[in-house]
Coordinates of C-alpha atoms in Angstrom, one line a residue:
X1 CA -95.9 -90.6 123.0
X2 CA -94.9 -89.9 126.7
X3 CA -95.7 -91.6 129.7
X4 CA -99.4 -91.8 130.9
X5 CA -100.4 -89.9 128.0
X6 CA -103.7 -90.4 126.3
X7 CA -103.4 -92.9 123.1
X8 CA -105.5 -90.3 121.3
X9 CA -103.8 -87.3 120.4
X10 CA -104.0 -85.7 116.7
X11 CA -101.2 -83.8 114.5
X12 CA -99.1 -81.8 116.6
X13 CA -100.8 -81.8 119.7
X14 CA -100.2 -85.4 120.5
X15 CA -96.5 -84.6 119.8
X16 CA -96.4 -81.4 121.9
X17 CA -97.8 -83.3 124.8
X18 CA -95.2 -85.9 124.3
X19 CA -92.2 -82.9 124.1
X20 CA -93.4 -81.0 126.6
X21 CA -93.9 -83.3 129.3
X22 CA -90.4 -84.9 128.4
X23 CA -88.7 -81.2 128.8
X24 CA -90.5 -80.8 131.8
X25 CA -88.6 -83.9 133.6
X26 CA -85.3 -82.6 131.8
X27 CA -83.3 -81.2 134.2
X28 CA -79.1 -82.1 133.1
X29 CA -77.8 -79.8 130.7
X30 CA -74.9 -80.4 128.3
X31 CA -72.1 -77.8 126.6
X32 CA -74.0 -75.7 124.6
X33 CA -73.5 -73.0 121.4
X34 CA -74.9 -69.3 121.1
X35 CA -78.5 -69.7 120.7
X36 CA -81.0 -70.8 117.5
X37 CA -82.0 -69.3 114.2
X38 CA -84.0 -70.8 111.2
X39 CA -82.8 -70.9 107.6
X40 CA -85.5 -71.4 104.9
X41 CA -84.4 -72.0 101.5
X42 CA -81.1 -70.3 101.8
X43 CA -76.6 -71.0 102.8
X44 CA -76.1 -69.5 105.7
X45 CA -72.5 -70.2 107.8
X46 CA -73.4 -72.1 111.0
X47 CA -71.5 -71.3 114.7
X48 CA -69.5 -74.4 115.9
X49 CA -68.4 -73.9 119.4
X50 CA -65.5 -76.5 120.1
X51 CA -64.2 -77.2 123.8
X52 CA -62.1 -80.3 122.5
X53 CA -60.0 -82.1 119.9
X54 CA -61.7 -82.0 116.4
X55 CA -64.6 -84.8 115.1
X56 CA -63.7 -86.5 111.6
X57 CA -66.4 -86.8 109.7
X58 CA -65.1 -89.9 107.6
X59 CA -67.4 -92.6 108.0
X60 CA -65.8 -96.0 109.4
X61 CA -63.4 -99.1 107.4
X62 CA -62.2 -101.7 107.9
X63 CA -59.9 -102.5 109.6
X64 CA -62.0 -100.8 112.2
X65 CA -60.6 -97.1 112.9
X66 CA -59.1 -96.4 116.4
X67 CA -58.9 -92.8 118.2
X68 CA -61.8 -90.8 118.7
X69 CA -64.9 -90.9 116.4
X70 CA -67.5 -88.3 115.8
X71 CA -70.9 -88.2 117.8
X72 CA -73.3 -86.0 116.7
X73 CA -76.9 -85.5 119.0
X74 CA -80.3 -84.7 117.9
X75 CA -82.9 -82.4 120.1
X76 CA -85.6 -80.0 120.1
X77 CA -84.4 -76.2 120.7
X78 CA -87.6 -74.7 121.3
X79 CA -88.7 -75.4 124.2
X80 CA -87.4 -74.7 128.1
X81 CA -84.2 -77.5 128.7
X82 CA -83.9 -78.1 125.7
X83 CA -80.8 -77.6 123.3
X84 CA -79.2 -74.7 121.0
X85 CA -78.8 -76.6 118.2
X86 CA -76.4 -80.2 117.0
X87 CA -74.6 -81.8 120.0
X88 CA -71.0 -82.2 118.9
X89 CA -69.1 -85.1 120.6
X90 CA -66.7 -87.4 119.9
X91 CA -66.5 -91.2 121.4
X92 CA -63.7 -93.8 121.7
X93 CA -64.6 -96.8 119.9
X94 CA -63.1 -99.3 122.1
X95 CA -64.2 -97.4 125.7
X96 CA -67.3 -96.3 124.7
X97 CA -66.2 -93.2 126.6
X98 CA -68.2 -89.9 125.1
X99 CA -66.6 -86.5 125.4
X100 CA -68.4 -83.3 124.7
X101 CA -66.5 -81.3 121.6
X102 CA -69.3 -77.7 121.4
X103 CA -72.9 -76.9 119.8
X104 CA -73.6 -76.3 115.8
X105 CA -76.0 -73.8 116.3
X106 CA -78.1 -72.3 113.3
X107 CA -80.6 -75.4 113.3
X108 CA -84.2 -75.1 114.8
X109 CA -85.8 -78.6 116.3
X110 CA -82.9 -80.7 115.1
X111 CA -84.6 -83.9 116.2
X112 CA -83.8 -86.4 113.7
X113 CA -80.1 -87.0 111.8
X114 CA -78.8 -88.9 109.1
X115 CA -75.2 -89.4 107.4
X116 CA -74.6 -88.8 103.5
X117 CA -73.3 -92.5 102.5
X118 CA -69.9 -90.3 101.7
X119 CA -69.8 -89.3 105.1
X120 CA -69.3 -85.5 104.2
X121 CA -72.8 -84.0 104.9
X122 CA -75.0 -84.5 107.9
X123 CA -78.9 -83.6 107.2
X124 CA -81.2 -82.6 110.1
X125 CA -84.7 -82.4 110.2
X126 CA -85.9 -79.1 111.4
X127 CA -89.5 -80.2 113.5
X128 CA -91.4 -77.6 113.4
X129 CA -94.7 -76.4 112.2
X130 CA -93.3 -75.1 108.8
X131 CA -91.3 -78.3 108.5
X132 CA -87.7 -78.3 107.1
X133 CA -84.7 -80.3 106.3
X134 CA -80.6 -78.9 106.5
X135 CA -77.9 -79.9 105.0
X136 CA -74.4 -80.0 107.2
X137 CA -71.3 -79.9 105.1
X138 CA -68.7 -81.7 107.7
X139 CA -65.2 -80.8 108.4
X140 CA -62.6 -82.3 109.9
X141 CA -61.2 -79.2 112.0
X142 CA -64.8 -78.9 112.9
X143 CA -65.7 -75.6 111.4
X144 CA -68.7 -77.2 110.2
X145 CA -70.8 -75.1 107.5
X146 CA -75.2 -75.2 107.7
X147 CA -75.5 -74.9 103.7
X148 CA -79.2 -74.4 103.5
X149 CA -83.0 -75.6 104.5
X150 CA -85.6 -76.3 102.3
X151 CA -89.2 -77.0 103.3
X152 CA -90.5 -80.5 103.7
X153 CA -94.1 -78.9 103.0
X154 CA -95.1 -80.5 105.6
X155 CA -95.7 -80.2 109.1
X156 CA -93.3 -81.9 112.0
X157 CA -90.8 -83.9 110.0
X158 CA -89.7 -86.3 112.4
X159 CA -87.7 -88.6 110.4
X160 CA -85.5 -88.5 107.1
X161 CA -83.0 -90.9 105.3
X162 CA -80.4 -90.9 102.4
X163 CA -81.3 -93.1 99.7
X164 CA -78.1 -95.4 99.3
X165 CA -77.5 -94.1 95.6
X166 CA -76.5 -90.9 97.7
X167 CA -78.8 -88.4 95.4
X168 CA -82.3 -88.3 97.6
X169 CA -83.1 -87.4 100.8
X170 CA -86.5 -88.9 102.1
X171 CA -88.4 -87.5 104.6
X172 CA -91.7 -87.8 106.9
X173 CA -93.6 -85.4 108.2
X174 CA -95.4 -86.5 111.3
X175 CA -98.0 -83.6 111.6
X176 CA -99.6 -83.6 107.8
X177 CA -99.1 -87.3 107.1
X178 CA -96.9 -87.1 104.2
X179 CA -93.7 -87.6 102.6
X180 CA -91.5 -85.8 100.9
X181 CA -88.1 -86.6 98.5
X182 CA -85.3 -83.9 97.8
X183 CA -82.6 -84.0 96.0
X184 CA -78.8 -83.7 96.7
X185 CA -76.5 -81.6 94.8
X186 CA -72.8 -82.8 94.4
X187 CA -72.0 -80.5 97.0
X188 CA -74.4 -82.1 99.3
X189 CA -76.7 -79.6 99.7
X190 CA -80.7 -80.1 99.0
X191 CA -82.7 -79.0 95.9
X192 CA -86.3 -78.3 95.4
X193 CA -88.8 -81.3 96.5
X194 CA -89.5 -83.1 94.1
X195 CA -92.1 -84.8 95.4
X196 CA -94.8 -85.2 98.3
X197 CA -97.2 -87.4 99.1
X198 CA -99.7 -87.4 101.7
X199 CA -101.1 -90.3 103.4
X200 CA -104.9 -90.0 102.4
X201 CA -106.2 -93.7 102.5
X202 CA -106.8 -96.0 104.5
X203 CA -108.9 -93.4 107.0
X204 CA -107.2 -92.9 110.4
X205 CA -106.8 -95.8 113.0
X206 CA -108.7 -95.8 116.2
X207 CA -108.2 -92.4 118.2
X208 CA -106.3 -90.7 115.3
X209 CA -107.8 -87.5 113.7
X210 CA -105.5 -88.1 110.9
X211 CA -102.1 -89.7 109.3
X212 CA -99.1 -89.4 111.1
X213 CA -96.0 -90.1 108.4
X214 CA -93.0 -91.3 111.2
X215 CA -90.6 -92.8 108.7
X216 CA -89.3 -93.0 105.5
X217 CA -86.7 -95.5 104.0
X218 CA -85.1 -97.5 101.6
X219 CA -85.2 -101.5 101.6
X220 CA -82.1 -103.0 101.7
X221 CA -82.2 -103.6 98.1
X222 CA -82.6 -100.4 96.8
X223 CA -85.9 -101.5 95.2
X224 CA -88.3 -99.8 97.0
X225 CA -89.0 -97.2 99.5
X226 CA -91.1 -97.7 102.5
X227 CA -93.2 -95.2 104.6
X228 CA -94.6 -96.2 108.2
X229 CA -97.3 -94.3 109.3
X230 CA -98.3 -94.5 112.7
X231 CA -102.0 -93.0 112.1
X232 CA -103.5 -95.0 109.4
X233 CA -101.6 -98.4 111.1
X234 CA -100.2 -98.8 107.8
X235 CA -96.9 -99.3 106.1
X236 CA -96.9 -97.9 102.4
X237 CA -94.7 -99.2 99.7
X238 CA -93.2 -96.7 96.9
X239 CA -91.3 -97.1 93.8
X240 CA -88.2 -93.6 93.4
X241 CA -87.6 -93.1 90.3
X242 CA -84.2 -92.1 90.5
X243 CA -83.8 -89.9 87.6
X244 CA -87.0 -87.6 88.5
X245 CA -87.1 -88.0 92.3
X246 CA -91.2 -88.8 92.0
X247 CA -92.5 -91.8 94.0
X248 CA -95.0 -94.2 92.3
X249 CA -97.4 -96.4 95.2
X250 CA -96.9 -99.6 95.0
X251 CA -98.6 -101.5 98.2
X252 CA -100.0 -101.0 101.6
X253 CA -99.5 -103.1 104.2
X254 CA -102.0 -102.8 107.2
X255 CA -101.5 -103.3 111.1
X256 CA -103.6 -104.3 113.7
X257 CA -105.9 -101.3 114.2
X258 CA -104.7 -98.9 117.0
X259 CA -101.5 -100.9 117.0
X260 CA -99.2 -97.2 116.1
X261 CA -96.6 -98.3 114.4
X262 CA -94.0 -96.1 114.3
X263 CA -90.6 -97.7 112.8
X264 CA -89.3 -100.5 110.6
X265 CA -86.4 -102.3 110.6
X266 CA -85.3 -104.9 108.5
X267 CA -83.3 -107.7 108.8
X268 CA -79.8 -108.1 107.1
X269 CA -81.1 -110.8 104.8
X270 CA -84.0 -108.7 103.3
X271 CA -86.3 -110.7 103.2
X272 CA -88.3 -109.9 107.1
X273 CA -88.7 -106.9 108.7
X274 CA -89.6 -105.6 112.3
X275 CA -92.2 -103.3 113.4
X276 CA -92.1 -101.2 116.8
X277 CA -95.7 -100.6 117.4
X278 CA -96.0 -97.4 119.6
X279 CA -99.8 -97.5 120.8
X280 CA -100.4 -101.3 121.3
X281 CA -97.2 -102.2 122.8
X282 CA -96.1 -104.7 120.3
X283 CA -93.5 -106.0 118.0
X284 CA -94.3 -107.3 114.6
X285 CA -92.4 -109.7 112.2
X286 CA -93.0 -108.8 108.4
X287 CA -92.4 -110.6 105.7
X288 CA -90.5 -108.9 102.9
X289 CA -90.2 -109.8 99.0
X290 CA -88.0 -107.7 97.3
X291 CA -89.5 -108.3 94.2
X292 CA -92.7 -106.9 94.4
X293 CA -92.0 -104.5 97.8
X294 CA -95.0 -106.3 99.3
X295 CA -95.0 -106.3 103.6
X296 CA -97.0 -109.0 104.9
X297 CA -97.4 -108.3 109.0
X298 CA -97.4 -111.3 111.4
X299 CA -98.7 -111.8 115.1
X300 CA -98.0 -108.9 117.5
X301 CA -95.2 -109.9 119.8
X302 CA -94.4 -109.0 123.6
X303 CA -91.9 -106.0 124.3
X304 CA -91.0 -108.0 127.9
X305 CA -92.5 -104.6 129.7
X306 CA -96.0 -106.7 131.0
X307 CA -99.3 -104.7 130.6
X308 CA -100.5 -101.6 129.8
X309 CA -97.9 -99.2 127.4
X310 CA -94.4 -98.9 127.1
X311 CA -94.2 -96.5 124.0
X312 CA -91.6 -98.7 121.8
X313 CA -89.4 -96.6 119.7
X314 CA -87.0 -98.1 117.9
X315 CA -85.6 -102.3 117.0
X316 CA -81.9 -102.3 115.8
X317 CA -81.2 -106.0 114.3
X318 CA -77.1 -106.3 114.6
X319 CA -74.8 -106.7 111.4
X320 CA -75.1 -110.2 111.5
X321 CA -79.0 -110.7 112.3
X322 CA -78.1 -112.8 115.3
X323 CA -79.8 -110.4 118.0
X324 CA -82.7 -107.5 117.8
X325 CA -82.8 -105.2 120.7
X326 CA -86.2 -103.2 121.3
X327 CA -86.1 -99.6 122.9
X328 CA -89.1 -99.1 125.4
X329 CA -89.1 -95.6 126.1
X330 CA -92.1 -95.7 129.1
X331 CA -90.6 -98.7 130.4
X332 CA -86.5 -97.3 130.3
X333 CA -85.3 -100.3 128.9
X334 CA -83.9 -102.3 126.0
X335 CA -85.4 -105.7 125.1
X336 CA -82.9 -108.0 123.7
X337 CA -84.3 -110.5 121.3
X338 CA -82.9 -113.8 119.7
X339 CA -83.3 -113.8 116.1
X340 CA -84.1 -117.3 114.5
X341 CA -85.2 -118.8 111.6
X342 CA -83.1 -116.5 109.1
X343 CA -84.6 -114.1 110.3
X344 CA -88.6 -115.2 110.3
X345 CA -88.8 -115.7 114.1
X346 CA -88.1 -113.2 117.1
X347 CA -87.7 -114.8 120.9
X348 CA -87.6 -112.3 123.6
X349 CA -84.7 -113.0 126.0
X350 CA -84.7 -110.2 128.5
X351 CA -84.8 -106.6 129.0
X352 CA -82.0 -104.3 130.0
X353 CA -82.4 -101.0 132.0
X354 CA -81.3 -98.1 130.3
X355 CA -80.2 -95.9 132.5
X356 CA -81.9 -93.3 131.9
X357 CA -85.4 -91.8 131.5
X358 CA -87.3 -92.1 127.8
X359 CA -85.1 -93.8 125.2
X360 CA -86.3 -91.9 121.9
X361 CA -83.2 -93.8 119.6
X362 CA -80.9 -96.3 119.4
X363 CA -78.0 -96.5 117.1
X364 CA -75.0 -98.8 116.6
X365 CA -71.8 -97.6 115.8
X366 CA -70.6 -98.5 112.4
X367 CA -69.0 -101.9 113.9
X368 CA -71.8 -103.0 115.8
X369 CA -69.8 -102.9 118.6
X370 CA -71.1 -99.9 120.5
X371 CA -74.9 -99.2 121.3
X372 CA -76.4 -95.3 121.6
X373 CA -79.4 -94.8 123.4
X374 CA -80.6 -91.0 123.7
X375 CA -82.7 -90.7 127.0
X376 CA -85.0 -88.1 126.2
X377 CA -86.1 -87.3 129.4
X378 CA -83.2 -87.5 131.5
X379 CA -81.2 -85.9 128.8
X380 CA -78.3 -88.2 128.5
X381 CA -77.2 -90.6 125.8
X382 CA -76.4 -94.1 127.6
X383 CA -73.9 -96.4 125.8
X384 CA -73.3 -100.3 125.7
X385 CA -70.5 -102.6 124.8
X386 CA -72.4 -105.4 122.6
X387 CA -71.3 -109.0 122.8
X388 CA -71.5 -110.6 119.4
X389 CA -71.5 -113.8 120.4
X390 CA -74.3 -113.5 122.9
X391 CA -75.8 -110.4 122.3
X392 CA -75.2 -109.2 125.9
X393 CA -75.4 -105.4 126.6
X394 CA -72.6 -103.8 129.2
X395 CA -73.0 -100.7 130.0
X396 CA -70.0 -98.5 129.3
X397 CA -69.5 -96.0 132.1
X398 CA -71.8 -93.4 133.3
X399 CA -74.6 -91.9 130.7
X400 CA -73.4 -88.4 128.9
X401 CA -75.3 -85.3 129.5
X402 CA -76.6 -83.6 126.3
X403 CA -80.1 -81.4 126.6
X404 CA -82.8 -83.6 125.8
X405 CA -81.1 -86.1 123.6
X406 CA -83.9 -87.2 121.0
X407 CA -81.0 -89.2 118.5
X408 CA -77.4 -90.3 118.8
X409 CA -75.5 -90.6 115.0
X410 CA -72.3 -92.2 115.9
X411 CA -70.1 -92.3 112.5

């Protein structure tokens, strides 16, 4: 939701307004491809424009890798200042330092990414009306190939996920309320849905017309899947049954009414969870069990932004649980939380300025060392150095430019 926008918006309107008014402010532009064009259901060879050294798409090891990694930057095409398609960048690991490799054009509305766990196919969501999701097949000269869309059957798929057995994608579609599972084919690319579910019960929170699916993912032990649905204030558990690809309801765990939440986050121990609650302005510590997939929400928590709305995106919880950090997108900052008590207890620290306008996502880099933050509305993608120790953010040079940078995948 953008800032000083109405709390009551319904289906795609309230995400228009947010869009809109976030490409309006946009005014930076980044190195971009050869234009857009939508793929339903079909291959079809995707345009790379490259201005720089080749991204690998391996994902990382240990020991960490050095040299540069591959970047790649979600954003919405269809609108003015916004992007042609898949930013393509590469960053240095150590430096933080981003530079700007081309475009992978071919991809409407690319506003949300995720790796395969194999690191050789990149999916998109395509956030449109008529929603989609696109399967990337990665190369390491960076001629990357767009094998094919299929339809969400949905509306506005703003979020999707690889389950970790590598054979489902999971999605969410904001504008219907429902989600959706594909499945992946050994080259990567997506079959026919197998599934959808719409969010029908509970009835909509206060000033919603209607669900609003924002995320879909997997719990950390594979057991269960977990849909957050910012309007019913309500988190729904699933069962995947990994042979058919069908999901089975298993619990619903409620919110405060009108508290929005919009992503969950869960701690490396599995057994709590964090909710960033867009409409109220809180944080809330769930308790997980694994066994049954049962989320029990706590007491709303502070986002250290004061009163009134701040439009929290995102929590990241580092590799080790120590800290949480908090994106505030109204606010342009990054609450930094202590996390205690295995995981049961968050205690706000500070906030750190983002440098930039609108942080939509934040994303580590696969050793926790780096931070992302994509700055919708200034469109730039800020990075930190992360102190393990104390949890300490740094910022790493000036912000990148990239056309209204809605997601940051650093692999």
């Amino acid at each position: 939701m953008g800032k000083g926008a109405e709390p009551a918006r319904g289906a795609l309107s309230r995400r228009r307004f947010v869009r809109v008014g976030a490409l309006a402010a946009a005014a930076v532009t980044a190195p971009a491809g050869c234009g857009t064009q939508d793929t339903q259901d079909r291959p079809e060879a995707a345009t790379t424009s490259t201005t720089a050294r080749a991204a690998s798409p391996s994902t990382s090891a240990k020991p960490r890798p050095t040299g540069p990694r591959p970047l790649f930057l979600g954003t919405y095409t269809s609108a003015e200042g916004g992007g042609t398609g898949i930013g393509l960048a590469t960053y240095d690991i150590t430096t933080g330092r981003i530079t700007g490799t081309g475009t992978l054009t071919g991809i409407g509305d690319p506003s949300y990414l995720a790796a395969h766990p194999d690191g050789r196919t990149l999916y998109a969501v395509n956030e449109r009306e008529d929603g989609g999701v696109t399967a990337v097949r990665l190369s390491t000269g960076g001629q990357h190939k767009v094998l094919g869309t299929r339809a969400t059957g949905g509306a506005a798929p703003t979020h999707l996920s690889v389950h970790p057995g590598g054979r489902w994608l999971l999605s969410a579609n904001y504008g219907s309320g429902s989600v959706a599972v594909h499945p992946i084919e050994a080259s990567g690319a997506l079959g026919e849905r197998t599934d959808l579910v719409t969010h029908s019960s509970p009835p909509p929170g206060p000033g919603q017309e209607g669900p609003h699916a924002h995320q879909f993912i997997t719990s950390p032990d594979g057991g269960h899947v977990l849909a957050v649905d910012l309007g019913t204030d309500t988190v729904y558990t699933y069962r995947l049954d990994e042979s058919a690809g069908t999901l089975r309801p298993v619990s619903q765990a409620r919110t405060r009414p009108g508290a929005g939440p919009r992503h969950l986050t869960f701690h490396p121990g599995g057994r709590f969870a964090y909710l960033a609650n867009e409409l109220d302005n809180t944080v809330t510590v769930c308790a997980y069990d694994p066994a049954t997939g049962r989320l029990t929400p706590g007491d709303p928590q502070s986002t250290g932004t004061g009163e009134g709305t701040s439009y929290p995106a995102q929590l990241l919880v580092t590799p080790k649980g120590s800290y949480a950090y908090l994106a505030n997108r109204g606010h342009n900052s990054l609450a930094r939380y202590a996390v205690e008590a295995d995981g049961a207890r968050l205690r706000l620290l500070d906030t750190v300025p983002v440098r930039g306008d609108f942080p939509r996502h934040i994303a580590f880099s696969p050793g926790g060392n780096l931070l992302f933050a994509a700055n919708q509305k200034s469109s730039t993608v800020s990075v930190f150095h992360v102190d393990e120790k104390s949890g300490e953010l740094r910022l790493a040079g000036e912000p990148f430019a990239s056309p209204v940078a809605v997601c940051a995948l650093p692999l």
